[in-house]
XYZ file of C-alpha atoms in Angstrom:
535
model
C 13.792 76.550 11.849
C 11.771 77.822 8.902
C 13.156 77.316 5.422
C 13.400 80.202 2.994
C 14.839 78.197 0.106
C 13.426 74.922 -1.209
C 16.302 72.847 0.133
C 16.177 70.070 2.736
C 19.495 69.061 4.271
C 19.814 65.333 4.934
C 18.998 64.370 8.516
C 20.645 61.427 10.298
C 18.406 60.361 13.176
C 18.500 56.719 12.051
C 21.742 54.962 11.175
C 22.473 53.748 7.666
C 23.632 50.136 7.858
C 26.305 48.455 5.772
C 23.659 45.946 4.773
C 22.720 43.905 1.722
C 19.577 42.172 0.544
C 21.323 38.939 1.589
C 22.258 40.131 5.087
C 18.719 41.448 5.582
C 17.391 37.888 5.544
C 20.319 36.349 7.403
C 20.072 38.881 10.244
C 16.320 38.331 10.546
C 16.711 34.538 10.598
C 19.370 34.815 13.296
C 17.150 37.057 15.422
C 13.828 35.216 15.026
C 14.348 31.840 13.334
C 10.939 30.417 14.315
C 8.813 33.448 13.470
C 6.673 33.195 10.329
C 8.297 35.334 7.628
C 6.101 34.608 4.604
C 2.520 33.447 4.015
C 1.192 32.599 0.565
C -1.931 34.726 0.091
C -4.232 32.331 -1.763
C -7.971 31.724 -1.121
C -7.618 28.220 0.334
C -6.679 28.967 3.930
C -5.452 25.459 4.753
C -3.326 25.302 1.590
C -1.364 28.496 2.224
C 2.359 27.834 2.364
C 4.042 29.338 5.419
C 7.771 29.857 5.902
C 9.546 30.717 9.126
C 12.597 32.948 8.846
C 14.818 29.893 9.265
C 12.934 28.041 6.522
C 12.956 31.017 4.153
C 16.713 31.437 4.619
C 17.277 27.704 4.077
C 15.205 27.698 0.878
C 16.944 30.849 -0.355
C 20.423 29.459 0.323
C 19.527 26.246 -1.520
C 18.366 28.399 -4.422
C 21.622 30.394 -4.315
C 23.727 27.223 -4.494
C 21.690 25.909 -7.411
C 22.029 29.249 -9.209
C 25.811 29.106 -8.876
C 25.828 25.718 -10.595
C 24.298 27.414 -13.648
C 25.512 31.022 -13.430
C 28.579 32.993 -12.363
C 28.746 35.780 -9.816
C 27.580 39.041 -11.412
C 25.384 37.351 -14.035
C 21.996 38.914 -14.737
C 18.991 36.676 -14.046
C 15.483 37.753 -15.067
C 12.363 36.816 -13.110
C 9.133 36.922 -15.111
C 6.287 35.889 -12.841
C 3.433 37.148 -10.654
C 3.708 37.327 -6.869
C 4.402 33.926 -5.306
C 6.727 32.408 -2.673
C 9.089 31.314 -5.453
C 9.512 34.974 -6.438
C 10.645 35.865 -2.901
C 12.963 32.838 -2.699
C 14.468 33.836 -6.037
C 14.888 37.441 -4.876
C 16.884 36.340 -1.852
C 18.610 33.452 -3.633
C 19.869 35.732 -6.400
C 21.127 38.186 -3.760
C 22.875 35.458 -1.753
C 24.564 34.140 -4.919
C 25.936 37.549 -5.878
C 23.850 37.699 -9.058
C 21.788 40.630 -10.336
C 18.007 40.280 -10.546
C 16.227 41.677 -13.614
C 12.535 42.193 -12.835
C 9.988 41.743 -15.639
C 6.264 42.601 -15.748
C 4.242 39.368 -16.258
C 1.852 41.212 -18.559
C 4.586 41.832 -21.142
C 4.173 40.659 -24.708
C 6.924 39.123 -26.886
C 8.520 42.345 -28.147
C 8.618 43.812 -24.623
C 10.165 40.692 -23.099
C 12.723 40.494 -25.899
C 13.739 44.120 -25.377
C 14.280 43.710 -21.624
C 16.240 40.464 -21.964
C 18.472 41.924 -24.663
C 18.994 45.337 -23.083
C 19.770 43.880 -19.643
C 22.123 41.294 -21.144
C 20.238 38.629 -19.230
C 22.087 35.360 -18.709
C 18.981 33.466 -17.668
C 15.272 33.715 -16.994
C 12.851 32.127 -14.541
C 9.251 32.289 -15.733
C 5.692 31.342 -14.844
C 3.773 29.351 -17.451
C 0.896 31.851 -17.656
C -0.641 34.851 -15.930
C -4.165 36.222 -16.424
C -4.417 34.525 -19.796
C -0.977 35.680 -20.940
C 0.675 32.527 -22.381
C 4.085 33.168 -20.836
C 5.574 29.748 -21.563
C 4.626 30.102 -25.229
C 6.107 33.608 -25.342
C 9.348 32.354 -23.792
C 9.526 29.580 -26.372
C 9.109 32.211 -29.110
C 11.566 34.780 -27.733
C 14.393 32.738 -26.204
C 15.885 31.502 -29.514
C 16.367 35.168 -30.461
C 18.428 36.030 -27.337
C 22.187 35.605 -27.625
C 24.155 34.477 -24.588
C 21.212 33.179 -22.581
C 22.401 30.239 -20.495
C 19.080 28.938 -19.193
C 15.305 29.402 -19.172
C 13.666 27.699 -16.204
C 9.938 27.357 -15.619
C 8.737 27.833 -12.049
C 7.036 24.450 -12.504
C 10.544 22.956 -12.607
C 11.931 24.940 -9.676
C 12.152 21.987 -7.275
C 14.182 19.966 -9.767
C 16.412 22.986 -10.425
C 17.116 23.540 -6.738
C 17.890 19.850 -6.297
C 20.879 20.213 -8.611
C 22.665 22.567 -6.201
C 25.809 21.535 -4.360
C 25.001 21.599 -0.601
C 28.686 22.074 0.237
C 29.170 25.164 -1.935
C 30.284 28.221 0.034
C 28.263 31.276 -0.928
C 30.143 34.464 -1.873
C 30.706 37.486 0.341
C 28.321 40.147 -0.941
C 29.252 43.833 -0.563
C 26.735 46.668 0.006
C 28.042 48.440 -3.112
C 27.390 45.417 -5.356
C 24.533 45.753 -7.859
C 21.432 43.846 -6.724
C 18.689 44.607 -9.270
C 17.911 46.111 -12.642
C 14.383 47.506 -12.566
C 12.902 48.831 -15.783
C 11.375 52.258 -15.963
C 10.857 54.768 -18.770
C 11.559 58.427 -19.324
C 10.166 61.038 -21.652
C 11.392 59.114 -24.701
C 9.211 56.139 -23.747
C 12.042 53.641 -24.238
C 12.463 51.462 -21.129
C 15.621 52.099 -19.131
C 17.062 49.669 -16.610
C 17.732 51.400 -13.299
C 20.656 49.561 -11.674
C 20.279 49.555 -7.893
C 22.765 48.317 -5.303
C 22.233 46.361 -2.087
C 23.032 49.339 0.133
C 20.353 51.598 -1.314
C 17.624 48.942 -1.484
C 18.094 47.453 1.976
C 18.404 50.806 3.740
C 15.502 52.424 1.895
C 13.207 49.521 2.728
C 14.207 49.626 6.404
C 13.888 53.417 6.781
C 10.451 53.355 5.146
C 9.304 50.594 7.509
C 10.589 52.390 10.594
C 8.657 55.545 9.669
C 5.411 53.566 9.793
C 6.417 52.171 13.193
C 6.909 48.664 11.845
C 8.307 46.425 14.510
C 8.858 42.982 15.842
C 5.759 40.921 15.080
C 3.734 43.097 12.685
C 1.778 41.313 9.976
C 2.018 43.070 6.625
C -0.138 42.234 3.624
C 0.895 43.130 0.087
C -0.533 42.789 -3.378
C 1.974 45.238 -4.835
C 3.717 43.425 -7.693
C 7.147 42.096 -6.816
C 8.522 43.302 -10.158
C 8.070 46.847 -8.757
C 10.203 48.322 -5.989
C 6.889 48.871 -4.191
C 6.568 45.098 -3.850
C 10.127 43.816 -3.491
C 11.543 46.734 -1.463
C 8.821 48.750 0.318
C 7.066 45.410 0.801
C 9.436 42.455 1.158
C 12.684 44.074 2.359
C 10.851 46.524 4.620
C 8.861 43.772 6.348
C 11.707 41.334 6.821
C 14.196 43.892 8.146
C 11.721 44.759 10.903
C 10.983 41.077 11.680
C 7.426 41.131 10.415
C 5.313 38.557 8.612
C 4.562 39.179 4.923
C 1.228 37.941 3.570
C 1.877 37.967 -0.173
C -1.198 38.059 -2.413
C -0.639 36.654 -5.909
C -2.508 39.618 -7.365
C -4.936 42.259 -6.198
C -8.492 40.971 -5.894
C -10.482 43.085 -3.395
C -12.528 40.345 -1.748
C -9.591 37.987 -1.370
C -7.494 40.844 0.008
C -10.136 41.641 2.632
C -10.443 37.945 3.506
C -6.683 37.749 3.991
C -6.734 40.787 6.284
C -9.447 39.207 8.416
C -8.053 35.668 8.449
C -4.373 36.520 8.940
C -5.011 39.541 11.211
C -2.926 41.883 9.055
C -1.797 45.213 10.540
C -0.389 47.132 7.566
C -0.618 47.419 3.803
C 0.696 49.492 0.909
C -1.881 50.202 -1.805
C -2.236 52.634 -4.689
C -5.436 54.768 -4.596
C -7.289 52.631 -7.168
C -6.853 49.617 -4.906
C -8.124 51.557 -1.893
C -11.320 52.544 -3.701
C -11.942 48.920 -4.689
C -11.373 47.748 -1.103
C -13.836 50.271 0.305
C -16.474 49.293 -2.261
C -16.033 45.571 -1.552
C -16.090 46.170 2.222
C -19.388 48.048 1.974
C -20.991 45.159 0.078
C -19.596 42.403 2.328
C -18.054 43.704 5.563
C -15.030 41.893 6.957
C -13.411 42.303 10.380
C -10.803 45.012 9.814
C -10.006 45.645 13.474
C -6.456 44.307 13.147
C -5.514 46.876 10.498
C -3.600 49.879 11.789
C -1.873 51.612 8.873
C -2.457 52.039 5.150
C 0.368 53.535 3.109
C -0.296 54.812 -0.392
C 1.711 56.258 -3.243
C 2.095 56.535 -7.026
C -0.575 59.237 -7.395
C -2.441 61.832 -5.342
C -5.202 60.687 -3.005
C -8.528 62.574 -2.748
C -9.270 63.995 0.718
C -12.632 62.232 0.871
C -10.925 58.890 0.328
C -8.494 59.550 3.178
C -11.381 60.520 5.479
C -13.244 57.325 4.617
C -10.167 55.235 5.355
C -9.372 56.947 8.653
C -12.915 57.492 9.932
C -14.985 54.639 8.490
C -12.321 51.930 8.792
C -10.364 53.312 11.748
C -7.030 53.053 9.937
C -4.144 55.532 10.023
C -3.302 56.742 6.513
C 0.039 57.936 5.137
C 1.395 58.708 1.677
C 4.876 58.274 0.232
C 6.568 59.559 -2.899
C 9.474 58.295 -4.940
C 10.493 56.494 -8.097
C 12.354 53.388 -9.161
C 15.582 55.349 -9.595
C 15.551 56.246 -5.876
C 15.169 52.752 -4.454
C 12.248 53.927 -4.332
C 11.093 56.253 -1.496
C 12.165 59.926 -1.293
C 9.540 61.525 0.967
C 6.861 60.229 3.299
C 4.087 61.616 5.467
C 4.513 60.688 9.137
C 1.817 58.925 11.153
C 1.306 61.930 13.447
C 0.912 64.480 10.637
C -2.431 66.241 10.184
C -5.013 64.911 7.760
C -4.473 68.093 5.727
C -0.774 67.291 5.301
C -1.581 63.647 4.578
C -3.859 64.659 1.724
C -2.190 67.738 0.311
C 1.517 66.936 0.657
C 4.092 64.256 -0.118
C 5.502 64.548 3.388
C 9.108 65.324 4.282
C 12.242 63.561 3.002
C 13.432 60.345 4.606
C 16.555 60.332 6.752
C 19.876 60.692 4.885
C 18.033 62.187 1.892
C 18.771 65.621 0.450
C 15.985 67.261 -1.542
C 15.852 70.544 -3.415
C 13.426 72.174 -5.829
C 15.141 73.846 -8.777
C 14.204 76.018 -11.696
C 14.116 73.574 -14.655
C 15.741 76.169 -16.916
C 18.516 77.554 -14.695
C 19.036 74.738 -12.193
C 18.974 77.251 -9.334
C 17.234 76.361 -6.058
C 13.941 78.247 -5.861
C 12.360 80.016 -2.848
C 9.857 78.050 -0.750
C 6.407 77.895 -2.308
C 7.802 78.071 -5.834
C 7.183 75.320 -8.364
C 10.226 73.621 -9.873
C 11.767 70.212 -10.483
C 12.355 68.002 -7.448
C 15.938 66.712 -7.197
C 17.370 64.354 -4.613
C 20.807 63.159 -3.538
C 22.092 60.496 -1.179
C 22.443 56.763 -0.599
C 19.095 56.090 -2.337
C 20.142 57.209 -5.843
C 20.561 54.458 -8.435
C 23.990 53.466 -9.721
C 23.023 54.253 -13.322
C 20.769 53.289 -16.185
C 22.398 50.048 -17.268
C 24.541 50.624 -20.382
C 22.857 53.987 -21.054
C 25.515 56.587 -20.129
C 23.824 59.466 -21.933
C 20.473 58.828 -20.235
C 22.272 58.488 -16.903
C 24.072 61.818 -17.376
C 20.758 63.537 -18.175
C 19.239 62.207 -14.954
C 22.137 62.408 -12.459
C 24.150 65.615 -12.705
C 27.852 66.108 -11.986
C 27.137 66.891 -8.321
C 25.208 63.658 -7.786
C 21.714 65.153 -7.835
C 19.074 62.944 -9.416
C 16.532 64.966 -11.402
C 13.161 63.270 -10.928
C 11.290 65.032 -13.729
C 8.473 65.839 -11.273
C 7.261 69.375 -10.750
C 6.942 70.033 -7.021
C 7.090 72.778 -4.431
C 8.348 72.822 -0.832
C 6.974 74.788 2.096
C 8.908 76.366 4.964
C 8.644 73.124 6.989
C 10.184 70.981 4.252
C 6.894 69.369 3.233
C 6.761 68.736 -0.524
C 3.776 69.135 -2.832
C 3.266 67.551 -6.234
C 2.416 70.143 -8.875
C 2.667 68.261 -12.147
C 5.120 66.299 -14.272
C 7.891 67.278 -16.580
C 7.784 63.762 -17.915
C 5.233 62.960 -20.573
C 3.683 60.251 -18.453
C 0.258 58.849 -17.639
C -0.456 57.332 -14.214
C -3.259 54.794 -14.519
C -4.154 52.982 -11.314
C -0.743 53.762 -9.848
C 1.189 52.384 -12.833
C 3.283 54.616 -15.051
C 2.437 54.499 -18.760
C 4.627 56.248 -21.300
C 2.869 57.659 -24.386
C 5.877 57.581 -26.720
C 6.041 53.778 -26.662
C 2.344 53.525 -27.604
C 2.614 56.267 -30.207
C 5.567 54.660 -31.955
C 3.793 51.325 -32.178
C 0.652 52.964 -33.565
C 2.729 54.871 -36.099
C 3.650 51.507 -37.570
C -0.011 50.941 -38.489
C -0.595 51.832 -42.115
C -3.746 53.865 -41.438
C -2.166 56.262 -38.921
C -0.906 59.636 -40.106
C -0.532 61.388 -36.752
C -1.025 60.208 -33.199
C -1.012 61.738 -29.732
C -1.507 59.615 -26.603
C -2.706 61.657 -23.633
C -3.796 61.034 -20.046
C -7.496 61.754 -19.517
C -8.715 62.307 -15.909
C -10.725 59.356 -14.609
C -12.488 58.996 -11.222
C -11.622 55.313 -10.798
C -8.156 55.004 -12.350
C -6.807 58.523 -11.816
C -6.094 58.728 -15.541
C -7.138 56.736 -18.580
C -5.114 56.382 -21.757
C -6.617 58.389 -24.592
C -5.476 58.098 -28.223
C -6.056 61.012 -30.587
C -5.437 59.947 -34.176
C -5.461 61.449 -37.645
C -5.818 58.844 -40.369
C -4.121 58.843 -43.728
C -6.301 60.120 -46.558
C -8.553 57.433 -47.968
C -7.885 54.992 -45.131
C -10.036 53.854 -42.242
C -9.478 52.095 -38.932
C -11.831 51.333 -36.057
C -11.041 51.574 -32.372
C -11.471 47.804 -32.132
C -8.958 47.219 -34.938
C -6.364 49.537 -33.377
C -6.976 48.050 -29.936
C -6.359 44.527 -31.233
C -3.272 45.705 -33.093
C -1.740 47.184 -29.937
C -2.686 44.214 -27.764
C -0.569 41.985 -29.993
C 2.482 44.041 -29.032
C 1.947 45.749 -25.670
C 0.651 44.952 -22.190
C -3.116 45.483 -21.607
C -2.793 48.571 -19.390
C -0.983 50.429 -22.180
C -3.843 50.003 -24.655
C -5.908 53.220 -24.954
C -9.416 53.128 -23.523
C -10.573 56.240 -25.386
C -10.153 56.756 -29.140
C -10.748 60.080 -30.884
C -10.342 60.660 -34.608
C -9.058 64.163 -35.364
C -9.167 66.154 -38.585
C -6.308 68.296 -37.280
C -4.388 68.855 -34.057
C -3.768 71.988 -31.989
C -0.103 72.788 -32.629
C 2.659 74.908 -31.164
C 4.454 77.504 -33.271
C 7.251 75.017 -33.809
C 4.878 72.366 -35.095
C 4.459 70.174 -32.012
C 1.088 68.776 -30.950
C -0.238 70.542 -27.845
C -1.245 67.570 -25.731
C -2.485 69.658 -22.825
C -4.986 71.303 -25.175
C -6.254 67.911 -26.316
C -6.868 66.927 -22.695
C -8.611 70.231 -22.016
C -10.775 69.966 -25.150
C -11.785 66.467 -24.107
C -12.614 67.571 -20.552
C -14.638 70.521 -21.871
C -16.634 68.247 -24.174
C -15.352 69.879 -27.372
C -14.193 66.473 -28.600
C -15.327 62.984 -27.616
C -14.653 59.313 -28.471
C -15.836 58.790 -32.043
C -14.180 55.675 -33.413
């Protein structure tokens, strides 16, 4: 049946389970206790830690019992660390204990960490000592005294001692699918981070449905470098793999040559990568070829993928390519291209909605569903929608309407088959290397610098990263500031990826009639060569 309106009614070919993040692991361990569930993706092959499903469940239950010695059911526990087996054990341990995990980007600086811990009302934090030169232990020591109500701060270096304090006879609580499982931080047009509160039901089912659409099954070996503090890592990666009885090879971070080595050595079959990662893998493979014959499927998301890149993946590497689309607030996947779809659909579309997922495209002004082929805002409804933005009722009401539709802020269109197409963004957002960057946060920090009179942060197209962060500044009369000075100023407060790469000093800005800076004109002027980096 051909659609005439941009509305997709939820299908139900696959059953939604009354599952939790805790039952996901328990069911897998019961089905395949001796199968390898997790492999630590480090360079030293002989030193890689390996956990069977039985071992991973045992370690996670020990963690849960130790957590309940320190925390009470429903407490919020932050995890601030890069990918590692301890992260996965904490994810499952927190779920088994009936606590709520708060995920934190390991690149955060003191003010960012403080905000997340305070806003989430965190009762505790587990942290790595450092990551890529970020002195995390020092930052924790600086920030923790400022956080009221925090019961504990535990270094991952002390995790064995912490687990040893658990009571082996403690009975773990009965977790319900409707219980909150995670608070994942995302930002909207205001640039202030909002904590999307997600329940067990939405996370476990979304991970499983996504895995089933890529034909994941008993015995597949999945490799992931997607950060666990993103739903791409802890849901589309971890929960998806373990609910389909696969083996997860977890890379600490993305390094192309190590990633290719892991594929070859562990005979990986599947991965999820953002386009920037795919380009790096192809470049590294051309310089030093590895045996990629085990790889079957590459899934990508977060930004559009050039057709030539898809052709290179499918033809040169013999790998089936698919793309997915979603956001943190939807647990995260809304639509996905199927394995059998044409290369044209794989490149040009976002695929069709997942099972049990309603999607419509509406006029942003009237809220009315638009005819097929018409651009509007993509909205979705169903099990996948977040509970709320934690303790932000006004922001929640702006995002989820009275009928339960979540407004994504993405401009899309839908064709007569139900395939969706990305057309732009309502949100003032930059996507650099698959990571969302929100200009308002950067602008407000720069406004605090004494030399800045006006500032506009804009996404500039970039072949490698998709977009780069560009800062257009007007300085106060009689004052000066170099790009290096402003870069160093921002780096003291914000994560590295948020620091602008391109700096342009402006005498004046293009403005709307109401006095707002026209950011799209700045981007166009830069692309046309009318303005260029000059600081």
